[in-house]
Short mmCIF file of C-alpha atoms and ligand atoms in Angstrom, two decimals:
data_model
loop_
_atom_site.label_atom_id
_atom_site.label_comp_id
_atom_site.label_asym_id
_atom_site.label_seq_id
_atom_site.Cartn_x
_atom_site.Cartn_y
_atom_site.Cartn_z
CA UNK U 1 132.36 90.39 72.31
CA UNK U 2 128.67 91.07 70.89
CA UNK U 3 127.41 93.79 73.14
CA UNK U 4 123.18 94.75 73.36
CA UNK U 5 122.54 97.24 71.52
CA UNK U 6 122.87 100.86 72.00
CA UNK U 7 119.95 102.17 74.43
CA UNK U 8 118.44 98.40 75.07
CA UNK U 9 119.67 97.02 78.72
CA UNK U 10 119.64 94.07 80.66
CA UNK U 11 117.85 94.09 83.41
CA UNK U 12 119.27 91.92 86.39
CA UNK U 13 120.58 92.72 90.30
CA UNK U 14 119.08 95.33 91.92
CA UNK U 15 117.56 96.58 88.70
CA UNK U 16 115.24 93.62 88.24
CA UNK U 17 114.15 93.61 91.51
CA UNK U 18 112.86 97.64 91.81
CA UNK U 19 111.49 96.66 88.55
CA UNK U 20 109.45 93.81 89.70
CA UNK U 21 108.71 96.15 93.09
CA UNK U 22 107.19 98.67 90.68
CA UNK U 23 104.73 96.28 88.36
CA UNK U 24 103.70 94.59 91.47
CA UNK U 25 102.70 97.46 93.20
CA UNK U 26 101.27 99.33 90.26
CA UNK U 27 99.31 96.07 89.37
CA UNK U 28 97.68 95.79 92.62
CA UNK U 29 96.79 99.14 92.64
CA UNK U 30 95.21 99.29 89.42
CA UNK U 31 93.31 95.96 90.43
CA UNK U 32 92.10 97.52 93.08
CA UNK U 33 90.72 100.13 90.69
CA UNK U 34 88.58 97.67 88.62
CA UNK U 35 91.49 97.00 86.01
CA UNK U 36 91.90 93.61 84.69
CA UNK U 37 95.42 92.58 82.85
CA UNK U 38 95.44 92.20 79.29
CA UNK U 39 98.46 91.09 77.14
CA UNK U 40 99.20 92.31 73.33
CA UNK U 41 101.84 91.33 70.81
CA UNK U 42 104.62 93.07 71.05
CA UNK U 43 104.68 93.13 66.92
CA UNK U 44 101.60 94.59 65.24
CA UNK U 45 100.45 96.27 61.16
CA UNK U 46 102.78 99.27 60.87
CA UNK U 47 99.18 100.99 59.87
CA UNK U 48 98.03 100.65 63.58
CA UNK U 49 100.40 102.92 64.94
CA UNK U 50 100.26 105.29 61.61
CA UNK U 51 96.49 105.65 62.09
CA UNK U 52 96.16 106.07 66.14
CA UNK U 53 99.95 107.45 67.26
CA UNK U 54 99.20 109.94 64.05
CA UNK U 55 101.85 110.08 60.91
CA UNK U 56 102.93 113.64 62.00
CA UNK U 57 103.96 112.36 65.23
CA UNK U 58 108.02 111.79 65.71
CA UNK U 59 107.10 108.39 66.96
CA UNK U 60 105.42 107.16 64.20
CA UNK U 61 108.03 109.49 61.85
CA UNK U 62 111.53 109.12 63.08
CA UNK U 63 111.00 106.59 65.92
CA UNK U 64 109.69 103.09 64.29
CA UNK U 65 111.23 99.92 64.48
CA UNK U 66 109.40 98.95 61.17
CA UNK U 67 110.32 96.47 58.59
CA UNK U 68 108.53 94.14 55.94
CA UNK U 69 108.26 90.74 57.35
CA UNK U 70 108.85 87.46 55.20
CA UNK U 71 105.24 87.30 54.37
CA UNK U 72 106.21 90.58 53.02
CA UNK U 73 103.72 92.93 56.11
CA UNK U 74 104.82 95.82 56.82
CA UNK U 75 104.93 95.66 60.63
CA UNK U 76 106.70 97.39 63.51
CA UNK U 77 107.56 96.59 67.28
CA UNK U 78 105.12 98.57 69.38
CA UNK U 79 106.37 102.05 70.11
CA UNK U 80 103.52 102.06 72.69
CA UNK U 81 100.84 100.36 74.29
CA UNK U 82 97.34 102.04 73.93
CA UNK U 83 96.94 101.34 70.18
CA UNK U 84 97.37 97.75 70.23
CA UNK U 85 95.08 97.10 73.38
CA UNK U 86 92.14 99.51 71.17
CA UNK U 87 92.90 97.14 68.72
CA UNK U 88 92.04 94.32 70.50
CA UNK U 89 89.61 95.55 72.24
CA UNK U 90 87.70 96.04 68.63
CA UNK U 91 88.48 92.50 67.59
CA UNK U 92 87.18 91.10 70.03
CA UNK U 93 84.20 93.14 69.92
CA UNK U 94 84.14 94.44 73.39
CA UNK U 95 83.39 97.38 71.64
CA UNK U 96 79.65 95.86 70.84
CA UNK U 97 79.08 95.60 74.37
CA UNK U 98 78.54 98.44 75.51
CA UNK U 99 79.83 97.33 78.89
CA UNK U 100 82.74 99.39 80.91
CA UNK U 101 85.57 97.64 80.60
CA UNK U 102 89.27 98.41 81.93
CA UNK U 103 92.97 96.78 81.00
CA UNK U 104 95.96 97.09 82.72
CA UNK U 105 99.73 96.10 80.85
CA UNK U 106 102.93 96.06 81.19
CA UNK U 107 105.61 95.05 78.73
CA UNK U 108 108.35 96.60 76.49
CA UNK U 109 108.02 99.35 74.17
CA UNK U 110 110.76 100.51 71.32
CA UNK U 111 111.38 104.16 69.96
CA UNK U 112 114.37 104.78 68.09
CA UNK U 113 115.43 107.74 69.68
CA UNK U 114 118.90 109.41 70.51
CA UNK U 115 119.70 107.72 74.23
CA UNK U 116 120.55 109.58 76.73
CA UNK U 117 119.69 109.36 80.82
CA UNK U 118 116.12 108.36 80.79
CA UNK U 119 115.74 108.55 77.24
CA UNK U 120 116.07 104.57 76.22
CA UNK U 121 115.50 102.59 72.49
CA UNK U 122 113.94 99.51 74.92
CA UNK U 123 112.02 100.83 77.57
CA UNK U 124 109.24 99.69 79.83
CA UNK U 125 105.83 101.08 80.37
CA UNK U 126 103.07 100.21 83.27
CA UNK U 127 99.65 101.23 82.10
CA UNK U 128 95.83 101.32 82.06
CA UNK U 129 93.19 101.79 79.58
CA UNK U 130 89.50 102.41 80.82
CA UNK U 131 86.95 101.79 77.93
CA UNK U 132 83.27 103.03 77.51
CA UNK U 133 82.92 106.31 80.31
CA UNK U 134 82.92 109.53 79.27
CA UNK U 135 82.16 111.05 82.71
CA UNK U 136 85.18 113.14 83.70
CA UNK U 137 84.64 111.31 87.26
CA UNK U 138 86.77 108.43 84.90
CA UNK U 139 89.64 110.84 83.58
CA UNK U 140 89.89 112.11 88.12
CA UNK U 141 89.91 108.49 88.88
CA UNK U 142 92.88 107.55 86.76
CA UNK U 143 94.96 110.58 88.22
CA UNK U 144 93.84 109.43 91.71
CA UNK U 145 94.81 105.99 90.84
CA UNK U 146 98.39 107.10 89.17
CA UNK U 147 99.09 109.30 92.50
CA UNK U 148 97.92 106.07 94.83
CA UNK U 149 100.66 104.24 92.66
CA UNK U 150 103.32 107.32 92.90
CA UNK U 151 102.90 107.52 96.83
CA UNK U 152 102.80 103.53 97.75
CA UNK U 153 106.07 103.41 95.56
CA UNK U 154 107.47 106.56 97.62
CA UNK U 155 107.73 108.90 94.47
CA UNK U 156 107.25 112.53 95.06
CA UNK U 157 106.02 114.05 91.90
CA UNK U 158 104.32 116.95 90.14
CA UNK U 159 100.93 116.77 88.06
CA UNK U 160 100.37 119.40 84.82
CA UNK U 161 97.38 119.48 83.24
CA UNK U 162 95.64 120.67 80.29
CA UNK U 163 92.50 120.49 78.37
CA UNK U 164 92.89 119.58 74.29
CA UNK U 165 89.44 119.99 73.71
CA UNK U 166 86.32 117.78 71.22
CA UNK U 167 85.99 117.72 67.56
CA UNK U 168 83.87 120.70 68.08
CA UNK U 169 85.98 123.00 69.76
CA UNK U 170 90.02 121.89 68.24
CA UNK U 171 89.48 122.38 64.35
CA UNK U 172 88.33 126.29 64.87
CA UNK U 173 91.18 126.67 67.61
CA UNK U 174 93.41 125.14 65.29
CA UNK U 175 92.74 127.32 62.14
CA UNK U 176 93.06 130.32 65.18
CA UNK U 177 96.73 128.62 66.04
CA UNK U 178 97.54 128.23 62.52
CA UNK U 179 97.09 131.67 61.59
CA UNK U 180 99.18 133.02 64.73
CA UNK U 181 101.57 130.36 63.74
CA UNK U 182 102.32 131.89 60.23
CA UNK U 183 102.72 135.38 61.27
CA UNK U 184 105.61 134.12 63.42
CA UNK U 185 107.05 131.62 60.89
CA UNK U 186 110.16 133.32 59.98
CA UNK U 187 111.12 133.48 63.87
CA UNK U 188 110.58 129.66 64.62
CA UNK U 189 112.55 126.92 64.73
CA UNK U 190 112.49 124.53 61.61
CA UNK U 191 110.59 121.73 63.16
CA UNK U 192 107.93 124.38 64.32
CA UNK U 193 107.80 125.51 60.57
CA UNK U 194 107.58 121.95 59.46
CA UNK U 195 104.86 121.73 61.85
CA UNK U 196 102.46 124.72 61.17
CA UNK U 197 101.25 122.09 57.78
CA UNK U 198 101.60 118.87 59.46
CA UNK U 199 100.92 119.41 63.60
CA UNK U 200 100.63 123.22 64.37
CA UNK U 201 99.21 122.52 67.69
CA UNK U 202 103.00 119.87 68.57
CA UNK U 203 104.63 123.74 68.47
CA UNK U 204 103.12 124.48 71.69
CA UNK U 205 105.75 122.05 73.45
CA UNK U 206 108.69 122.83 71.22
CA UNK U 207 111.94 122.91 73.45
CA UNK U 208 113.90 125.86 71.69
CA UNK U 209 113.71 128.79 74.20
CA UNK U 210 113.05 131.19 71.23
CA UNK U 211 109.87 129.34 69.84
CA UNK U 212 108.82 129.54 73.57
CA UNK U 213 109.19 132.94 73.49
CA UNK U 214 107.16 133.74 70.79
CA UNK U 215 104.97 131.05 71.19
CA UNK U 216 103.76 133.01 74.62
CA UNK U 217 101.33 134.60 72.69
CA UNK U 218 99.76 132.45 70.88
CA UNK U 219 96.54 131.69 71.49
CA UNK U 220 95.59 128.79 73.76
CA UNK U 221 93.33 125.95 73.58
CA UNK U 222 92.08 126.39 77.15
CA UNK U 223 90.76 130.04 76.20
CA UNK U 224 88.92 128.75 73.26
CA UNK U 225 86.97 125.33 74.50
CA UNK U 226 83.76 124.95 73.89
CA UNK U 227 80.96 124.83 76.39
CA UNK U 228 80.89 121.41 77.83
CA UNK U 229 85.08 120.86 77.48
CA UNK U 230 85.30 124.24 79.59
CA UNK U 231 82.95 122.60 81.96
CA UNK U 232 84.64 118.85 82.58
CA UNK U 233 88.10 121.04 82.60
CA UNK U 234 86.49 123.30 85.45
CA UNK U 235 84.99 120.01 87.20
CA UNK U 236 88.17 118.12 87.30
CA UNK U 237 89.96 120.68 88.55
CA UNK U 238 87.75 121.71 91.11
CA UNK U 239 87.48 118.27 92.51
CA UNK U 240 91.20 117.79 92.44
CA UNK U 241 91.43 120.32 94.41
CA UNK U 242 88.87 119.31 96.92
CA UNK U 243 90.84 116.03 96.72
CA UNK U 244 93.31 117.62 97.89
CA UNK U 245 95.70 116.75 95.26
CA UNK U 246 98.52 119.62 93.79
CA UNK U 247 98.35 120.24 89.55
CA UNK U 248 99.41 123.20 87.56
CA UNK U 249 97.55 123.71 84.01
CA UNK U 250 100.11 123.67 81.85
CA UNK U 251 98.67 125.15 78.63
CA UNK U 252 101.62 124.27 76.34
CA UNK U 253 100.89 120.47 77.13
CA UNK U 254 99.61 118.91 74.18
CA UNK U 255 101.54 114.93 74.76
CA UNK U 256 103.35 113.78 71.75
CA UNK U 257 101.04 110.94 70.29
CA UNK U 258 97.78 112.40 67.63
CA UNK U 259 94.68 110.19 69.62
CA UNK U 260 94.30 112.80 72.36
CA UNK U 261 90.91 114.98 73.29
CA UNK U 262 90.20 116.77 76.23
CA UNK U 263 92.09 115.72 79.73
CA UNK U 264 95.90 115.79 78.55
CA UNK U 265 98.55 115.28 81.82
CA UNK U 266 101.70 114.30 82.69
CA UNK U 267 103.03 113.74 85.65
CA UNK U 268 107.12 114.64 86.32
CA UNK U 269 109.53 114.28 88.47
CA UNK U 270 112.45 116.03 89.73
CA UNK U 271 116.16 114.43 90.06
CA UNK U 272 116.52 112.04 87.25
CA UNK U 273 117.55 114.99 84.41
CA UNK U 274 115.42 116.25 81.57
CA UNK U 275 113.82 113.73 80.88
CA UNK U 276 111.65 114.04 83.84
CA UNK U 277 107.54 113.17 82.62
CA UNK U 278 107.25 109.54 84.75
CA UNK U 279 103.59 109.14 83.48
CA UNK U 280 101.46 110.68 80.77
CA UNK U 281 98.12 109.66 79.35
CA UNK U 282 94.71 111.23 78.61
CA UNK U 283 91.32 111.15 76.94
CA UNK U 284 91.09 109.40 73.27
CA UNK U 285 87.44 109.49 72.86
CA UNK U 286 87.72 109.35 68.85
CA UNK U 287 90.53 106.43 69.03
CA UNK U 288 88.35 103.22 68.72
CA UNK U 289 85.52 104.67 66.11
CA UNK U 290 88.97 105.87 64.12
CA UNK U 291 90.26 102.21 64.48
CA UNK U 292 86.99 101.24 62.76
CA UNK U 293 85.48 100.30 66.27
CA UNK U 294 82.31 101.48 67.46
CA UNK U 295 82.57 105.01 68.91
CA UNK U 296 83.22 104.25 72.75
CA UNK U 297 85.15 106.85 74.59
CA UNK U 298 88.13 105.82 76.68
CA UNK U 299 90.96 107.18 79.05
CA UNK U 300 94.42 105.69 79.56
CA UNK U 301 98.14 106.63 81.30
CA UNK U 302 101.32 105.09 81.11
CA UNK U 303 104.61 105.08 83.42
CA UNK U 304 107.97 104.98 82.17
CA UNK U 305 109.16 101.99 84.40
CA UNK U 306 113.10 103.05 84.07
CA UNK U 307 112.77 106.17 84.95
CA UNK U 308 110.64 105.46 88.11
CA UNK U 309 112.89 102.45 88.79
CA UNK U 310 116.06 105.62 89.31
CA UNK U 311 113.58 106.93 91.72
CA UNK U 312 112.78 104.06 94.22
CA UNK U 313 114.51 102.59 97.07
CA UNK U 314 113.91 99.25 98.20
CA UNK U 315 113.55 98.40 101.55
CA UNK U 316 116.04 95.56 102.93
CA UNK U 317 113.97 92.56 102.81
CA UNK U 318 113.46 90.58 105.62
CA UNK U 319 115.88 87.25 106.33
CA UNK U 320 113.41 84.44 104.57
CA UNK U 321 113.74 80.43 103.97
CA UNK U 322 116.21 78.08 104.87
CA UNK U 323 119.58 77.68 103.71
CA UNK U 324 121.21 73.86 103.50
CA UNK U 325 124.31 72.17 103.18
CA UNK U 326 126.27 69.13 103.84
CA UNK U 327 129.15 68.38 105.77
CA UNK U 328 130.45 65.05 103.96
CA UNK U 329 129.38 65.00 100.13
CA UNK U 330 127.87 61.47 100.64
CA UNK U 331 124.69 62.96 102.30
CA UNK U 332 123.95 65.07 100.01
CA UNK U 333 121.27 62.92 98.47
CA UNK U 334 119.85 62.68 101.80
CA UNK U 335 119.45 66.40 102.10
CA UNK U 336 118.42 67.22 98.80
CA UNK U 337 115.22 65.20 99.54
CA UNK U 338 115.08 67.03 102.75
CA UNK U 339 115.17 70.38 101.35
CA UNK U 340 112.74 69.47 98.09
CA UNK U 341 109.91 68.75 100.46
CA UNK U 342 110.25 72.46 101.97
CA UNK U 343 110.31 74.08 98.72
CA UNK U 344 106.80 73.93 98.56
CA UNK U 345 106.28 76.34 101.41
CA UNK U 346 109.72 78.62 101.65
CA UNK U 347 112.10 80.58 99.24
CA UNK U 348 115.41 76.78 99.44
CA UNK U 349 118.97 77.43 99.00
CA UNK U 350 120.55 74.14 98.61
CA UNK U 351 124.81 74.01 98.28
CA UNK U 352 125.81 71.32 96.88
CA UNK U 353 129.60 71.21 97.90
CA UNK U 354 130.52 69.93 101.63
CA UNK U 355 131.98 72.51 103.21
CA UNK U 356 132.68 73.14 107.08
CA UNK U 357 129.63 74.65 109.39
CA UNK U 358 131.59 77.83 110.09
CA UNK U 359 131.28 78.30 105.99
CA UNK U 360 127.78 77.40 105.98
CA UNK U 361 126.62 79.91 108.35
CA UNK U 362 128.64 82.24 106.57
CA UNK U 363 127.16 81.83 103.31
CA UNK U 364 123.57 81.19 105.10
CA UNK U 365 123.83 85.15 106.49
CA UNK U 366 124.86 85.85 103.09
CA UNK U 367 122.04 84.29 101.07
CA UNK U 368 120.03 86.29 103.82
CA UNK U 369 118.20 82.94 104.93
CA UNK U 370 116.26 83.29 107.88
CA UNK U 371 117.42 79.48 108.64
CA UNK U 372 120.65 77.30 108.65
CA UNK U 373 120.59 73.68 108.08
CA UNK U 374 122.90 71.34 108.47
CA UNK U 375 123.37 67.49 107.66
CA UNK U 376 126.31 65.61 109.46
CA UNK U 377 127.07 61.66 109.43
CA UNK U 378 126.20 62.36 112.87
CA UNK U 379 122.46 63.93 111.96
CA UNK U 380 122.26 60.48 109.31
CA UNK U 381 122.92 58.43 111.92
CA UNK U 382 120.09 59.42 114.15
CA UNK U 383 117.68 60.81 111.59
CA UNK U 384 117.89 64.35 112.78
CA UNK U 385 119.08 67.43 111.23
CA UNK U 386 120.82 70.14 112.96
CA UNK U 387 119.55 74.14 112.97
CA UNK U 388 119.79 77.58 113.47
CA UNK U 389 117.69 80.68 113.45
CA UNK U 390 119.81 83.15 112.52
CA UNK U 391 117.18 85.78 113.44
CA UNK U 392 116.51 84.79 117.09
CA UNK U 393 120.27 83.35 117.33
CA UNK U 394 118.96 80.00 118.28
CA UNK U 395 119.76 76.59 117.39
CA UNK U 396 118.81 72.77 117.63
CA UNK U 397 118.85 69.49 116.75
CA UNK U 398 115.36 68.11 115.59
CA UNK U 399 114.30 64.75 114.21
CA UNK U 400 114.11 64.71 110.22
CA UNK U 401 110.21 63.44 110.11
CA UNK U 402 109.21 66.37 111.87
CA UNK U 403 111.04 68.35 110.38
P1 HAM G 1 104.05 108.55 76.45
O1 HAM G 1 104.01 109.88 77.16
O2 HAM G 1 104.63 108.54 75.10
O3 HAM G 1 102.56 108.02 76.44
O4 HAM G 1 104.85 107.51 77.35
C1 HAM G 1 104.48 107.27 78.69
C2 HAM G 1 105.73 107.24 79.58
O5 HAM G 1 106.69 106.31 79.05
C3 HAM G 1 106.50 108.55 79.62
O6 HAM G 1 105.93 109.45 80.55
C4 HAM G 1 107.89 108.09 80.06
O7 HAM G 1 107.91 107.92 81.45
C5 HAM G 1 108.01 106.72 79.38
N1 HAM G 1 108.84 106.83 78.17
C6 HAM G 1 108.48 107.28 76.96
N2 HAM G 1 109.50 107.22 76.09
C7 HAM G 1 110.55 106.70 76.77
C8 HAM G 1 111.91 106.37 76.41
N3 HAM G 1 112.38 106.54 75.20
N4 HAM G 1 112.72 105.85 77.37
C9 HAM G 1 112.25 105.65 78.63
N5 HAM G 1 110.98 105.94 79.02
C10 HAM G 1 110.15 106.46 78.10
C11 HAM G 1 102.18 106.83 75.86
O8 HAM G 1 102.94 105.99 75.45
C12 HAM G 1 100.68 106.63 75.86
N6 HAM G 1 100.38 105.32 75.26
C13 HAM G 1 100.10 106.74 77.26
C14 HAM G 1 98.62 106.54 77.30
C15 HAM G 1 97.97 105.42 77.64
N7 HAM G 1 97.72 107.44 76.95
C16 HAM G 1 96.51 106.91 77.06
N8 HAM G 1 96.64 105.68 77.47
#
């Protein structure tokens, strides 16, 4: 039997319904926020994702579904989401505007990576990208709005932060990082090695315990921002914190995708294994001038939908709609037309095989139909139908017009 592939699931049951729980209420919060939806293609230029996501990054290294095309492109499924709305964003020349303007999406997102709990090939991501404000009032907003999102969905979480500083204040820290970096070289791991050339500052998050330990030292970005990063970091934590809202500054966070500058965060959960960040995003203010757009600064997040979806628990919905069936086949005609008219204004069941009123009450309960109805010869004969409320236990026999 052909099988999906490894790390790529169906989604159906109780699965597709938390999932459709979670976009809807993650869409209506972020509309309530000013975000409109936008939709991208789900296959872009392999070179989008190189030149945003950053070559040096495992996503863009190790992680691409990428192949040539039959017009002989090289292109790739998204690995994720913010590149390909900054793309369009700049075709469409939004980026001329000068206006504010702020996209929400939701859609699937491939990595090739080695599956495990949480850890999927196909996986879904909720998220938002806020174009044009550079006020760090923006970046507080979007971790207000991911919170709102967290709590209406009944998600207790963490929040780490971190600040990854401007094009002023990285390059010096970097060459400081570097230097720390290659007095410990013989005492990291090989990826950190690797890394000290291509990404010394993707070190700070490495997960052998041993680079961590020596990796204490090392000199951190949040010690070495320059003026006006060390005063947005100050500013958004301060009115976090008058906001009421928990965060520890992690200063090893540095996210695993190359567009990021200043606000870095992640938000994590506990209970669903290691693989516990449920949202991460940031600042990009370089992203769309390095996408050839005009230089417009921007903030973004994403949620990992199937990891939140292990962390929600639907309520029991409500009995809804009406349930109908026939006790002689013959009127089934009859009742079909019945039923059609209703669809226009409640969730129909119809059951097309006669069956005895017992069994239709039965089977009404277990569609979890607020409403039974039931056609007869008898009902024909007089133009009524017969029903009952299975909520308020009540029953009748009412004429089919008004009805
Ligand atoms: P990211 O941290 O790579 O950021 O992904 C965001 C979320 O997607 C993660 O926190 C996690 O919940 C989920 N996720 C990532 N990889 C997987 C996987 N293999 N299986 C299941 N879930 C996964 C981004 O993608 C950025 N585009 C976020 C952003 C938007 N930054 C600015 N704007």
């Amino acid at each position: 039997m052909v099988q999906s592939l490894r790390g790529m699931n169906d989604l159906l049951g109780e699965s597709s319904d938390k999932f459709s729980y979670i976009v809807k209420t993650a869409s209506k919060v972020a509309e309530r926020y000013g975000y409109s939806y936008i939709e991208t293609p789900l296959l872009e230029e392999t070179a989008l994702f190189k030149r945003s996501v950053g070559e040096s990054s495992d996503i863009v290294g190790k992680e691409m579904y990428q192949f040539i095309d039959k017009g002989q492109n090289d292109v790739c499924l998204r690995p994720e989401g913010t590149a390909g709305v900054v793309r369009s964003f700049i075709q469409n020349k939004l980026d001329r505007k000068g206006e504010k303007q702020k996209f929400f999406y939701h859609g699937a997102m491939f990595r090739y990576e080695r599956p495990q709990k949480g850890r999927l090939r196909l996986f879904h991501q909720f998220g938002c990208e806020s174009f044009g404000e550079s006020s760090v009032f923006e970046d507080i907003s979007i971790i207000l709005m991911i919170k709102d999102i967290f709590d209406n969905l009944g998600i207790k979480h963490k929040i780490k932060l971190n600040s990854l500083g401007c094009n002023e204040c990285m390059p010096k820290y970097r060459e400081s990082l570097i230097e720390d970096l290659e007095n410990k070289r013989d005492e990291l791991c090989e990826d950190c090695g690797r890394r000290i050339a291509t990404n010394p500052i993707r070190t700070l998050d490495c997960k052998v315990e041993s680079c961590q330990d020596k990796l204490s030292s090392s000199p951190k970005i949040t010690d070495n921002l320059c003026e006006s990063c060390d005063a947005d970091f100050e500013q958004l934590k301060s009115i976090l914190t008058q906001n009421d809202i928990k965060f520890e500054v992690d200063k090893h966070l540095v996210r695993g995708l190359d567009y990021y500058s200043k606000t870095a965060f992640e938000f994590v959960a506990d209970g669903i294994g290691s693989q516990n960040a449920i949202a991460g995003g940031g600042r990009y203010d370089r992203l769309v001038e390095f996408l050839d757009g005009r230089e417009t600064p921007a903030v973004g997040f994403a949620l990992g939908i199937e990891r939140i979806m292990d962390l929600v628990t639907l309520e029991e919905s409500e009995p809804e709609g009406y349930y109908f069936g026939v006790l002689d086949e013959e009127n089934l005609g009859e009742l079909f037309n019945l039923a059609s008219r209703k669809r226009g204004s409640t969730k129909v069941h119809i059951e097309y095989k006669k069956r005895s009123l017992k069994s239709h009450l039965k089977n009404a309960l277990k569609m979890n139909s607020r409403y039974c109805a039931v056609l007869g010869s008898e009902e024909v004969k007089n133009g009524t139908i017969w029903i009952k409320d299975l909520q308020a236990k009540f029953e009748d026999v009412v004429s089919q017009e008004s009805f």
